[in-house]
PDB file of C-alpha atoms and ligand atoms in Angstrom:
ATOM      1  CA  UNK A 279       6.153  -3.116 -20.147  1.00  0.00           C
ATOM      2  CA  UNK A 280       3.998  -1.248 -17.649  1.00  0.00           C
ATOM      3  CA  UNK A 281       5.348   2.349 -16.391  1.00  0.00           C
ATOM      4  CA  UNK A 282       5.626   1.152 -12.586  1.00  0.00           C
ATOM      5  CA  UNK A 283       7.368  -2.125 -13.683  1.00  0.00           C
ATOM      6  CA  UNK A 284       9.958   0.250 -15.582  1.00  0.00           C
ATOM      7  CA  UNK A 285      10.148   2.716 -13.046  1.00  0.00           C
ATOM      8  CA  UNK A 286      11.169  -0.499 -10.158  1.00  0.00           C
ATOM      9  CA  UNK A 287      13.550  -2.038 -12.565  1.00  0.00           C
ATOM     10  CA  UNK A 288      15.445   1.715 -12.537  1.00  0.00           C
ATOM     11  CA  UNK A 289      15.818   1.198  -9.091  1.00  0.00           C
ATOM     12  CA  UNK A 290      16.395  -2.344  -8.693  1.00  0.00           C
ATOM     13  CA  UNK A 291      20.305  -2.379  -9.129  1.00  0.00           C
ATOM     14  CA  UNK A 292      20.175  -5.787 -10.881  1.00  0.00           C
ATOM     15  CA  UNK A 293      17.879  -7.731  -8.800  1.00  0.00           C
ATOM     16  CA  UNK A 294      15.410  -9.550 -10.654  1.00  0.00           C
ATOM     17  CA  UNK A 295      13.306 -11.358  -8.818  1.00  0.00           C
ATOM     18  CA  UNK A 296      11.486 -14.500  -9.649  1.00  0.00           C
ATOM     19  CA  UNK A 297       9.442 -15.180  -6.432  1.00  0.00           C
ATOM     20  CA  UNK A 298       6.752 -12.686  -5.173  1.00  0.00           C
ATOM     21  CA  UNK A 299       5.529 -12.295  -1.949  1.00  0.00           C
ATOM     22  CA  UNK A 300       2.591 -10.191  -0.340  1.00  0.00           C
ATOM     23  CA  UNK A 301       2.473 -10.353   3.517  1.00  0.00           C
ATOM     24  CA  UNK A 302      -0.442 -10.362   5.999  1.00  0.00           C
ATOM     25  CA  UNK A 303      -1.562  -8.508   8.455  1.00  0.00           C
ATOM     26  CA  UNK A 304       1.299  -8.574  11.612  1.00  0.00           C
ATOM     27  CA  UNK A 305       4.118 -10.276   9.472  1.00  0.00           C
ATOM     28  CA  UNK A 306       5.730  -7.302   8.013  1.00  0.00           C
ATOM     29  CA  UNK A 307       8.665  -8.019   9.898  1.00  0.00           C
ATOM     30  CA  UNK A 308       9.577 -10.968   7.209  1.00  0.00           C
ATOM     31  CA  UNK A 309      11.318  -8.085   5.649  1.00  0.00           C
ATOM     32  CA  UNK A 310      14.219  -7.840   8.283  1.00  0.00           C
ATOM     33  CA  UNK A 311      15.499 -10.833   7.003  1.00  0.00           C
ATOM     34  CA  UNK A 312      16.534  -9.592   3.984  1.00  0.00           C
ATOM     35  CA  UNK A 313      19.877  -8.172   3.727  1.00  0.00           C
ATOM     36  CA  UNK A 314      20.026  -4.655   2.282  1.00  0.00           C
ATOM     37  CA  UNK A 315      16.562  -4.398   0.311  1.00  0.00           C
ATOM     38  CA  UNK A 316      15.912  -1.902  -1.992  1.00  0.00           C
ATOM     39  CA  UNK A 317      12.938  -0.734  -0.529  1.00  0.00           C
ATOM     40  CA  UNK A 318      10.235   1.894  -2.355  1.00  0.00           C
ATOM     41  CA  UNK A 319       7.293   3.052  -1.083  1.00  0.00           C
ATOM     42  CA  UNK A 320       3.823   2.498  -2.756  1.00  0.00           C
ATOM     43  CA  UNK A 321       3.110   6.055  -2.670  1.00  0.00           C
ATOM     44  CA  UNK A 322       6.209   6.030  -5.267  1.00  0.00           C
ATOM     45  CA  UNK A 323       4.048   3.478  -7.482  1.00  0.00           C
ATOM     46  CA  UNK A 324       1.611   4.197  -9.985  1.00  0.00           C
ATOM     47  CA  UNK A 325      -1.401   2.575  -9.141  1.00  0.00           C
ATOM     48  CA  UNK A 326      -0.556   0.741  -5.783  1.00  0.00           C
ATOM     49  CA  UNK A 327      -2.640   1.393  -2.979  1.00  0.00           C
ATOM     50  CA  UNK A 328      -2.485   4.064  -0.845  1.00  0.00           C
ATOM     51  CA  UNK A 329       0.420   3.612   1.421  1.00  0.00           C
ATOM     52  CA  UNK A 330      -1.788   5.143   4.664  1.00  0.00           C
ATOM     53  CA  UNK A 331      -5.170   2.896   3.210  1.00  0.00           C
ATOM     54  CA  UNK A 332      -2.760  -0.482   3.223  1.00  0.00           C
ATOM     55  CA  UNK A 333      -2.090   0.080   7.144  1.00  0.00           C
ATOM     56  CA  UNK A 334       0.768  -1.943   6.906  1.00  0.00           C
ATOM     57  CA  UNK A 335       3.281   0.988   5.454  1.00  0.00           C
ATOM     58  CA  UNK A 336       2.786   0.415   1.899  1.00  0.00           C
ATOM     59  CA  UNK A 337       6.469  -0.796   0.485  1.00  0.00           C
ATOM     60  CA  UNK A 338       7.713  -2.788  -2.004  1.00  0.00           C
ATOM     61  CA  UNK A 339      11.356  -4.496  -0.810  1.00  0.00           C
ATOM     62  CA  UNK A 340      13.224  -6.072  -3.381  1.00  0.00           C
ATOM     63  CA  UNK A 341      16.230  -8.369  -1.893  1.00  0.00           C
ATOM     64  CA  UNK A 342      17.730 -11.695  -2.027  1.00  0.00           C
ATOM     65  CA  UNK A 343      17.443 -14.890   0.205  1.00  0.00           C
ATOM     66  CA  UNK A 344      20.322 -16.950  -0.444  1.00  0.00           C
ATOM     67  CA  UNK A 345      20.862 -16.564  -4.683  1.00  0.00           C
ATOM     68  CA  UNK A 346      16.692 -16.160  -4.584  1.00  0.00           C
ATOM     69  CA  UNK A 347      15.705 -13.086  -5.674  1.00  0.00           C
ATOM     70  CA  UNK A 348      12.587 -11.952  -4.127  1.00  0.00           C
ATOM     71  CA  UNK A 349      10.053  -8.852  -4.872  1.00  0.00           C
ATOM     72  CA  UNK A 350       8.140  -8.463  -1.140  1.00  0.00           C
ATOM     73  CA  UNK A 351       5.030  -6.363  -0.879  1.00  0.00           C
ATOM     74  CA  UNK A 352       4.567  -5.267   2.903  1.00  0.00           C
ATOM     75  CA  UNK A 353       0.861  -3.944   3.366  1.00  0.00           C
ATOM     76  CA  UNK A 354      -1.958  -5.128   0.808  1.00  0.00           C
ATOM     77  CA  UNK A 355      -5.247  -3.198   0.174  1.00  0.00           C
ATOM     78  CA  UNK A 356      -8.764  -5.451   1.465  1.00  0.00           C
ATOM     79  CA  UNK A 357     -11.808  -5.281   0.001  1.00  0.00           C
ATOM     80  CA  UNK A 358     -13.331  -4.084   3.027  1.00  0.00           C
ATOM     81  CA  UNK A 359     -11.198  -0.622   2.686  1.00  0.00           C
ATOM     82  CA  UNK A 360     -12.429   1.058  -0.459  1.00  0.00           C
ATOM     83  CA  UNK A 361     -15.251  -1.364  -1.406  1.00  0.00           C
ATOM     84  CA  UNK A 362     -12.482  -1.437  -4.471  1.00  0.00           C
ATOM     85  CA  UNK A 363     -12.605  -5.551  -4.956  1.00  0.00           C
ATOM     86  CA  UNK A 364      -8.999  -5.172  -7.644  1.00  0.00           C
ATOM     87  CA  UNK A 365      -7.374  -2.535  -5.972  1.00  0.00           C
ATOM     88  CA  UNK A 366      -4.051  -5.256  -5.760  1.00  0.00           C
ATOM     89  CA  UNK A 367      -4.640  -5.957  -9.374  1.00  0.00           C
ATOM     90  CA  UNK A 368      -1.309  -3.562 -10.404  1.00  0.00           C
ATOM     91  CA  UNK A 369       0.757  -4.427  -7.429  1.00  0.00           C
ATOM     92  CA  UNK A 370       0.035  -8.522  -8.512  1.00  0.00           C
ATOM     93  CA  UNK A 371       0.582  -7.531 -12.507  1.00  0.00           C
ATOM     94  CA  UNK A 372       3.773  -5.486 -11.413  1.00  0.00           C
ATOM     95  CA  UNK A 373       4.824  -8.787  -9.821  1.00  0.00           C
ATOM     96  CA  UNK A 374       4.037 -10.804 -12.454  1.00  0.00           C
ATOM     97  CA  UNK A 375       5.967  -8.341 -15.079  1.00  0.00           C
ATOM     98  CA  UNK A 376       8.844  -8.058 -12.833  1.00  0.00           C
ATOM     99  CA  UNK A 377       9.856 -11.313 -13.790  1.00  0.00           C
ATOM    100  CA  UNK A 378       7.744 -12.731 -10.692  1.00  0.00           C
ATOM    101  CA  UNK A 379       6.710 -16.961 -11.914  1.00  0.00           C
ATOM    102  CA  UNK A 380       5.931 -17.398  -8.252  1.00  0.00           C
ATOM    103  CA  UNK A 381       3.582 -15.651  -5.446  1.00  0.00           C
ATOM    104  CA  UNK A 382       3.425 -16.524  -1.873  1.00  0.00           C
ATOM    105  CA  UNK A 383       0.907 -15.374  -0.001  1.00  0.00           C
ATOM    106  CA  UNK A 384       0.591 -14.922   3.491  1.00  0.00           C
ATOM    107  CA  UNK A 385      -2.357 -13.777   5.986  1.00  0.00           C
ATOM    108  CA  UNK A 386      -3.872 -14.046   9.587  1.00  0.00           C
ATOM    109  CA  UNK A 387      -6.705 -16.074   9.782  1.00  0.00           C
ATOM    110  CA  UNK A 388      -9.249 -17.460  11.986  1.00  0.00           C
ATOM    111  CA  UNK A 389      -9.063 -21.358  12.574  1.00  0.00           C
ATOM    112  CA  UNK A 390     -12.652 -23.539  12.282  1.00  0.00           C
ATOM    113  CA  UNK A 391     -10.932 -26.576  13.000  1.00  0.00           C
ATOM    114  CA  UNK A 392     -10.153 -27.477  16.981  1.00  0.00           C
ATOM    115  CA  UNK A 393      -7.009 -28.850  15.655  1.00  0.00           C
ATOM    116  CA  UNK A 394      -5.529 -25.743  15.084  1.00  0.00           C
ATOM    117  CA  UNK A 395      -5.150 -23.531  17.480  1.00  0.00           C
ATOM    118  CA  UNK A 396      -3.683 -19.473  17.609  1.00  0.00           C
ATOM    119  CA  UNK A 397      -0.167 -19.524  17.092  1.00  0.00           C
ATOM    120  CA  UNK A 398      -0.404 -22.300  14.610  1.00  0.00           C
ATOM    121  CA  UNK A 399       0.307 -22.510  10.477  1.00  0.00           C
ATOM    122  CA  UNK A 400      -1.665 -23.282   7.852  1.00  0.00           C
ATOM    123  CA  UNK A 401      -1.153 -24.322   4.163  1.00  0.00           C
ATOM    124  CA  UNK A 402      -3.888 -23.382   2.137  1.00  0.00           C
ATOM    125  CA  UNK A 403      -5.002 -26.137   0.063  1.00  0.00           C
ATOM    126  CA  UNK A 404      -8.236 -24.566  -1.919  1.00  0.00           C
ATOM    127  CA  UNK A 405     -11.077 -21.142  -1.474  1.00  0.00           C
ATOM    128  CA  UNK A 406     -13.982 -20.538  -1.130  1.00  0.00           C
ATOM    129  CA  UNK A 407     -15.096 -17.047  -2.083  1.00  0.00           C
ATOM    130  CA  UNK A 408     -18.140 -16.198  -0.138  1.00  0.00           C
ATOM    131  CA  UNK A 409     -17.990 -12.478  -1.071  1.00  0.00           C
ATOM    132  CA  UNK A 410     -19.748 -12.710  -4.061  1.00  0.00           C
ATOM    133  CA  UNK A 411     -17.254 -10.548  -6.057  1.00  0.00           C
ATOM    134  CA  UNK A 412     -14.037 -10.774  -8.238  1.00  0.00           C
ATOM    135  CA  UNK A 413     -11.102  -8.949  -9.061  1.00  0.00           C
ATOM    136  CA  UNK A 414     -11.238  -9.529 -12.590  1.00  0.00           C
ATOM    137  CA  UNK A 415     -14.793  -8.121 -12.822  1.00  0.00           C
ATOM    138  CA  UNK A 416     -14.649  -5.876 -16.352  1.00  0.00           C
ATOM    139  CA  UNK A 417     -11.011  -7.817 -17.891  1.00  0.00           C
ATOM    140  CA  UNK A 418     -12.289  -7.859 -21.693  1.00  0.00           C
ATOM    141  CA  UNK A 419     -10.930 -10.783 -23.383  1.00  0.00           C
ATOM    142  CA  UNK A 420     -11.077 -14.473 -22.745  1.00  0.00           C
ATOM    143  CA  UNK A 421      -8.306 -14.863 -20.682  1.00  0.00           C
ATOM    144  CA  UNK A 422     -11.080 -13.895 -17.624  1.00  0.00           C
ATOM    145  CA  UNK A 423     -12.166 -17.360 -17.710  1.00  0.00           C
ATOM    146  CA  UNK A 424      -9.183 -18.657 -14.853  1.00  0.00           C
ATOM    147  CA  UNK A 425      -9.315 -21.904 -14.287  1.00  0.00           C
ATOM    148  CA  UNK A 426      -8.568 -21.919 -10.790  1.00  0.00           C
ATOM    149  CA  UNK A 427      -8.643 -25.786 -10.111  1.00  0.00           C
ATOM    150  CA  UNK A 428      -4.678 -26.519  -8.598  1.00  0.00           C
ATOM    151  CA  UNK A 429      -4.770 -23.150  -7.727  1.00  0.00           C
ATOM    152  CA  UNK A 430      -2.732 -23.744  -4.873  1.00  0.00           C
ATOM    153  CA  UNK A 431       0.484 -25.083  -6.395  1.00  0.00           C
ATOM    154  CA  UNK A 432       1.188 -28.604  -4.966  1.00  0.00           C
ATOM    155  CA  UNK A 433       4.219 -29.527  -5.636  1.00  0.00           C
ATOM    156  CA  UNK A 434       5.093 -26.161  -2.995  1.00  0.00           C
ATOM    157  CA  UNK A 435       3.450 -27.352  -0.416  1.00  0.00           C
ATOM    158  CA  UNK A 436       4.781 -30.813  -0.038  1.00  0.00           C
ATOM    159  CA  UNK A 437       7.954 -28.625  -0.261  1.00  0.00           C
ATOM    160  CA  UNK A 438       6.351 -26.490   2.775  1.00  0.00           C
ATOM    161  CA  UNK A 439       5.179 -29.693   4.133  1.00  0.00           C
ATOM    162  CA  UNK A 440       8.661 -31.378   4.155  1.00  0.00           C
ATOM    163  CA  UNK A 441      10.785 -27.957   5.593  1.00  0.00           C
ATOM    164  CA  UNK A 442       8.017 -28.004   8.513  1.00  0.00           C
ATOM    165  CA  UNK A 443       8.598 -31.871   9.094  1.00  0.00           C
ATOM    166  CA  UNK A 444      12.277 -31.102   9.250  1.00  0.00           C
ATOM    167  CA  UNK A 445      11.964 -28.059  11.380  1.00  0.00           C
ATOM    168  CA  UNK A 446       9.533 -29.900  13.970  1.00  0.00           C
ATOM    169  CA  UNK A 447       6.636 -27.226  12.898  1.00  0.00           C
ATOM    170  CA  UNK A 448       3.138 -28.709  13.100  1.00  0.00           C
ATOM    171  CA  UNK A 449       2.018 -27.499   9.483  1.00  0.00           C
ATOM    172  CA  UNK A 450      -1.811 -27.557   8.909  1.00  0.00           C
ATOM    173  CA  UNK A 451      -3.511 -27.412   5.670  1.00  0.00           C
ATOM    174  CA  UNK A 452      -6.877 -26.818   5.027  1.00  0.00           C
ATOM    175  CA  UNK A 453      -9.402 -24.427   2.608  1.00  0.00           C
ATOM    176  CA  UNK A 454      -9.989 -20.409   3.437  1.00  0.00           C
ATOM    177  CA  UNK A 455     -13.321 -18.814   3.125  1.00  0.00           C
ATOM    178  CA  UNK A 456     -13.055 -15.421   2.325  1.00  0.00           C
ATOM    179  CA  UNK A 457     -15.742 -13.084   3.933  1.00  0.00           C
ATOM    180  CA  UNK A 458     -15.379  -9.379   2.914  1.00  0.00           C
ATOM    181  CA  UNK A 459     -15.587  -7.718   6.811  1.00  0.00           C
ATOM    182  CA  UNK A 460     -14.446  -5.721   8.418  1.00  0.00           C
ATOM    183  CA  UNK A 461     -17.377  -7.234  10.851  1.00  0.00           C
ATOM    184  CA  UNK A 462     -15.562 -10.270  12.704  1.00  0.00           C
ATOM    185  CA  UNK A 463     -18.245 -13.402  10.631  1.00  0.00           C
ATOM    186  CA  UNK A 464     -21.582 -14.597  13.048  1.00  0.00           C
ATOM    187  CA  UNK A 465     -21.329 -17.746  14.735  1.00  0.00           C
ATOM    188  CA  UNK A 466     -23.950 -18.398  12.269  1.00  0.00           C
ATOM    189  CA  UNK A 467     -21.787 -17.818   9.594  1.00  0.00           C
ATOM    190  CA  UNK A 468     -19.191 -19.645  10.850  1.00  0.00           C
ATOM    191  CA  UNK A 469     -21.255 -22.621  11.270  1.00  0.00           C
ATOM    192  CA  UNK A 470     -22.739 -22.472   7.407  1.00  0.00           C
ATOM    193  CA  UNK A 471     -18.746 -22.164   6.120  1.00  0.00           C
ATOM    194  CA  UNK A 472     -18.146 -25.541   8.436  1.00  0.00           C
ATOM    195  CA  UNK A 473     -20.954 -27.028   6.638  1.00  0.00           C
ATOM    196  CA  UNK A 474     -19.153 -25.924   3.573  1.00  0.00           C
ATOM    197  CA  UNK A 475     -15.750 -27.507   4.032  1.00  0.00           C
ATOM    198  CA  UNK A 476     -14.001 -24.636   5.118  1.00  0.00           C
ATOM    199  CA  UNK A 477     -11.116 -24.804   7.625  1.00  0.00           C
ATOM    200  CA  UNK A 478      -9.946 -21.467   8.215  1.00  0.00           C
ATOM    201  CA  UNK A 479     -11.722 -17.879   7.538  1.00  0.00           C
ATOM    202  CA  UNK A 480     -10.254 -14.330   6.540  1.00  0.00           C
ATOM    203  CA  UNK A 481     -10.592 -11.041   5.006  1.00  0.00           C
ATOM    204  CA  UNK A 482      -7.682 -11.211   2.186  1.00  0.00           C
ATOM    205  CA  UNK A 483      -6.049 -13.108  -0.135  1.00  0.00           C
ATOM    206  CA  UNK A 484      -8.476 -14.367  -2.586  1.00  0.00           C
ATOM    207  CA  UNK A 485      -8.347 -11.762  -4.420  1.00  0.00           C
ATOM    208  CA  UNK A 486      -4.778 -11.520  -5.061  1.00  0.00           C
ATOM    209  CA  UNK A 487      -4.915 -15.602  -5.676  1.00  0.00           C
ATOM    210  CA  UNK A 488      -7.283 -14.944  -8.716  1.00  0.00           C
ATOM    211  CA  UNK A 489      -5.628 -11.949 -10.180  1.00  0.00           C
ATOM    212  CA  UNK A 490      -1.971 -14.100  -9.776  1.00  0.00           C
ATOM    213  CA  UNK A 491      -3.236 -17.293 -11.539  1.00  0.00           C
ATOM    214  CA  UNK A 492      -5.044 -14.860 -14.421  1.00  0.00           C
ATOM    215  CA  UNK A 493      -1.339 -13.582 -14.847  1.00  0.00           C
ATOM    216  CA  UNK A 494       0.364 -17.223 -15.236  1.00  0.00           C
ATOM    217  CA  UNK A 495       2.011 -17.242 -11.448  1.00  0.00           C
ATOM    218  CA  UNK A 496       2.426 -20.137  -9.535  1.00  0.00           C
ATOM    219  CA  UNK A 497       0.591 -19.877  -5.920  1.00  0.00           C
ATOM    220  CA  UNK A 498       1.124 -20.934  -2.755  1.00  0.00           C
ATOM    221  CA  UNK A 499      -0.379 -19.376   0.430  1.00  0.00           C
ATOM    222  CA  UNK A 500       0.014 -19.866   3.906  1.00  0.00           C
ATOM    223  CA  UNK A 501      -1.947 -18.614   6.867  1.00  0.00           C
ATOM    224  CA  UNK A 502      -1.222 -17.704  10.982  1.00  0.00           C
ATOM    225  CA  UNK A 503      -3.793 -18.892  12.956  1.00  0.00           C
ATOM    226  CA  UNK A 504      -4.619 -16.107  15.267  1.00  0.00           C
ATOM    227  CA  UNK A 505      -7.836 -17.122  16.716  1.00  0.00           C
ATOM    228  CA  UNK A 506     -10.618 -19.761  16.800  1.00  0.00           C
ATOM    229  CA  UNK A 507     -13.737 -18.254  14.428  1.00  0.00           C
ATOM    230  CA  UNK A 508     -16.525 -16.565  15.829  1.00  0.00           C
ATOM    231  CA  UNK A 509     -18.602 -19.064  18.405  1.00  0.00           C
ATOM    232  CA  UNK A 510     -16.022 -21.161  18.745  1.00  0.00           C
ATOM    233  CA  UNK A 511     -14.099 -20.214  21.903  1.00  0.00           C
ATOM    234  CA  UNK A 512     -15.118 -17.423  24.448  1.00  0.00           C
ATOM    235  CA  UNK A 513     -12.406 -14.820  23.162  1.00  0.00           C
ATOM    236  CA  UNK A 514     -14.359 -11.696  21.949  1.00  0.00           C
ATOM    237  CA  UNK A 515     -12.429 -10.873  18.852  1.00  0.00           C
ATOM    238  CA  UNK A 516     -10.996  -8.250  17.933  1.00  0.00           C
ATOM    239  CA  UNK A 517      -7.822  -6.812  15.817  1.00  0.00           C
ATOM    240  CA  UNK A 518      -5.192  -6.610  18.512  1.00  0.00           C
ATOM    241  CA  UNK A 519      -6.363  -9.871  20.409  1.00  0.00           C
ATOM    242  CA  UNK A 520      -5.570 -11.790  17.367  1.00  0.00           C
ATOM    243  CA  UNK A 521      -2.453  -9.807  16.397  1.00  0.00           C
ATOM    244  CA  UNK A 522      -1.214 -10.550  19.803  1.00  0.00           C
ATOM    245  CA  UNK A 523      -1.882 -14.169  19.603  1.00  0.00           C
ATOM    246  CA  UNK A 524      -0.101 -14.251  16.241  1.00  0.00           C
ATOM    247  CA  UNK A 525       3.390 -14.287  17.907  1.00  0.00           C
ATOM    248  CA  UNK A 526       4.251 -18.212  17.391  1.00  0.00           C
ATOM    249  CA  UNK A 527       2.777 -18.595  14.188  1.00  0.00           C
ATOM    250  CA  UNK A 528       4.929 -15.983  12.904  1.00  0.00           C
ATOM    251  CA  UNK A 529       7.997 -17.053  13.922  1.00  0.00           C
ATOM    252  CA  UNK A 530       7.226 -20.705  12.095  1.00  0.00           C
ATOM    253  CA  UNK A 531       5.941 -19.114   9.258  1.00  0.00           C
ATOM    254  CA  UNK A 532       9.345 -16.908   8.386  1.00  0.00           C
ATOM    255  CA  UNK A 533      11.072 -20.419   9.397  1.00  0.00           C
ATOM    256  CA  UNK A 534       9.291 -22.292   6.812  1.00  0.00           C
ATOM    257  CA  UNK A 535       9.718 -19.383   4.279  1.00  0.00           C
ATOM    258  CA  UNK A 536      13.073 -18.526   4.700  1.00  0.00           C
ATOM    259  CA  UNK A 537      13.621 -22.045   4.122  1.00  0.00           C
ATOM    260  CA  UNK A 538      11.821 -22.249   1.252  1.00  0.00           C
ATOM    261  CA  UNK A 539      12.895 -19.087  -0.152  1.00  0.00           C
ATOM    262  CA  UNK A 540      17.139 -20.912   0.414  1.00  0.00           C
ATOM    263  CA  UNK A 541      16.200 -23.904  -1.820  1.00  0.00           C
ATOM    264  CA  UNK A 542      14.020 -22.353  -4.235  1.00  0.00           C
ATOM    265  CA  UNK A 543      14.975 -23.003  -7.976  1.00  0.00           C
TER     266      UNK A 543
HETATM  267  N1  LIG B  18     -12.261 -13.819  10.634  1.00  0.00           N
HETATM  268  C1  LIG B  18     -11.900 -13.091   9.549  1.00  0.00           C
HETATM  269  N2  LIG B  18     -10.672 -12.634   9.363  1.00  0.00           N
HETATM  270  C2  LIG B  18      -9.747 -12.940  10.286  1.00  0.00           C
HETATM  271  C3  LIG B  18     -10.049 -13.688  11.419  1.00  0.00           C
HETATM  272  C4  LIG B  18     -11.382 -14.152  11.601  1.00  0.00           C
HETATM  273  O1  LIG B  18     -11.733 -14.834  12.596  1.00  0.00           O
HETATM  274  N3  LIG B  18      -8.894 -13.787  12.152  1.00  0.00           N
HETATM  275  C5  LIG B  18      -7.934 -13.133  11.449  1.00  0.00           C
HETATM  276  N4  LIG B  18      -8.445 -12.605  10.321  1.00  0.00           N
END
């Protein structure tokens, strides 16, 4: 057992939680709907990112929805930060040998479908990584080889799919392209992930999905719309226009969550 996974499990007070989750950019207040978490910062924890670099805070909550326990990670490390593609590869691992079988992943995203507009929620079906690199560049045994075919658990998001239906949420799904950033993508670009098949484009995630399926977990991942990609409306992006516009999308995505999170077993 690692040092960090020890060192949580001191603290924990019995929780041991079986569902992981890593929140986006703008959704850190999932956290509030936990009822007294035990919450640590990752400048306590050996090998998590920076708490400053992760802009988000940088803490680890551990609480319970209904009897689910759940291990929350507010604030993730990008690529685009450090240049440092497996810099969540301990944070995912401590996860993982918490007890963790299940990761949910959220993240703001950029929509290439005119279908789904800012404010709206997306199920991630399937990636595409366009960066180019992985987080499990240098792993030394054979275990590297991930398939990652049903990456995206499906049996969780009919579950996501049938809480939405019952909660009136319009729930999209669709595949993310990862680009690297912290540039906003070309209209170019944007065009040539179309062409691709992708439905929805952001900065995160990916990596985390990889390292999470090379450590047995079950994924699911689902993303707030917060603006229509690059070339496709006349909005000049930037970080607080689409944090702004990710109000709605928020508040159905900790709906369909919570939910979730009440009849998981
Ligand atoms: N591109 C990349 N990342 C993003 C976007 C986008 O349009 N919106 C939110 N994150």
């Amino acid at each position: 057992m690692s040092k960090t996974v020890e060192y949580i499990q001191s603290k924990s007070q019995g929780i041991n939680p079986t569902v992981g989750i890593i929140l986006g950019s703008g959704l850190g207040s999932f956290v509030n709907v936990l009822e007294n978490p035990i919450s640590l910062s990752y400048d306590e924890l050996d090998g998590f990112p920076d708490a400053g670099v992760s802009g988000h805070g940088g803490k680890l909550h551990l609480g319970k929805i209904n009897h689910t326990e759940i291990a929350v990670l507010q604030g993730r490390a990008h690529y685009y930060e450090t240049g440092v593609v497996d810099a969540m590869k301990i944070p995912v691992r401590t996860l993982a040998g918490l007890g963790c079988e299940t990761l949910i992943l959220t993240n703001a995203a950029g929509s290439l479908m005119e279908e789904a507009q800012p404010g709206s929620v997306m199920a991630i079906t399937d990636h595409i990584n366009f960066t180019g690199v992985n987080p499990l560049f240098g792993e030394g045994s054979n275990t590297r080889f991930v398939d990652m075919a049903d990456a995206y658990n499906s049996d969780m998001r009919s579950r996501f799919h049938k809480i939405a239906n019952d909660e009136n949420i319009k729930l999209h799904e669709g595949i993310y392209i990862w680009f690297c950033g912290p540039s906003f993508e070309t209209p170019a670009e944007i065009q040539a992930a179309k062409m691709m098949g992708a439905n929805a484009v952001g900065m995160s995630t990916v990596p985390e999905v990889i390292l999470a399926r090379h450590a047995g977990m079950k994924v699911a991942a689902l993303s707030v719309i917060t603006n229509m990609a690059a070339g496709m409306s006349d909005e000049v992006l930037n970080h607080e226009l689409t944090m702004e516009n990710a109000g709605k999308g928020i508040k159905d995505l900790k709906t369909i969550l919570v939910r979730f999170l009440e009849l998981y077993s």
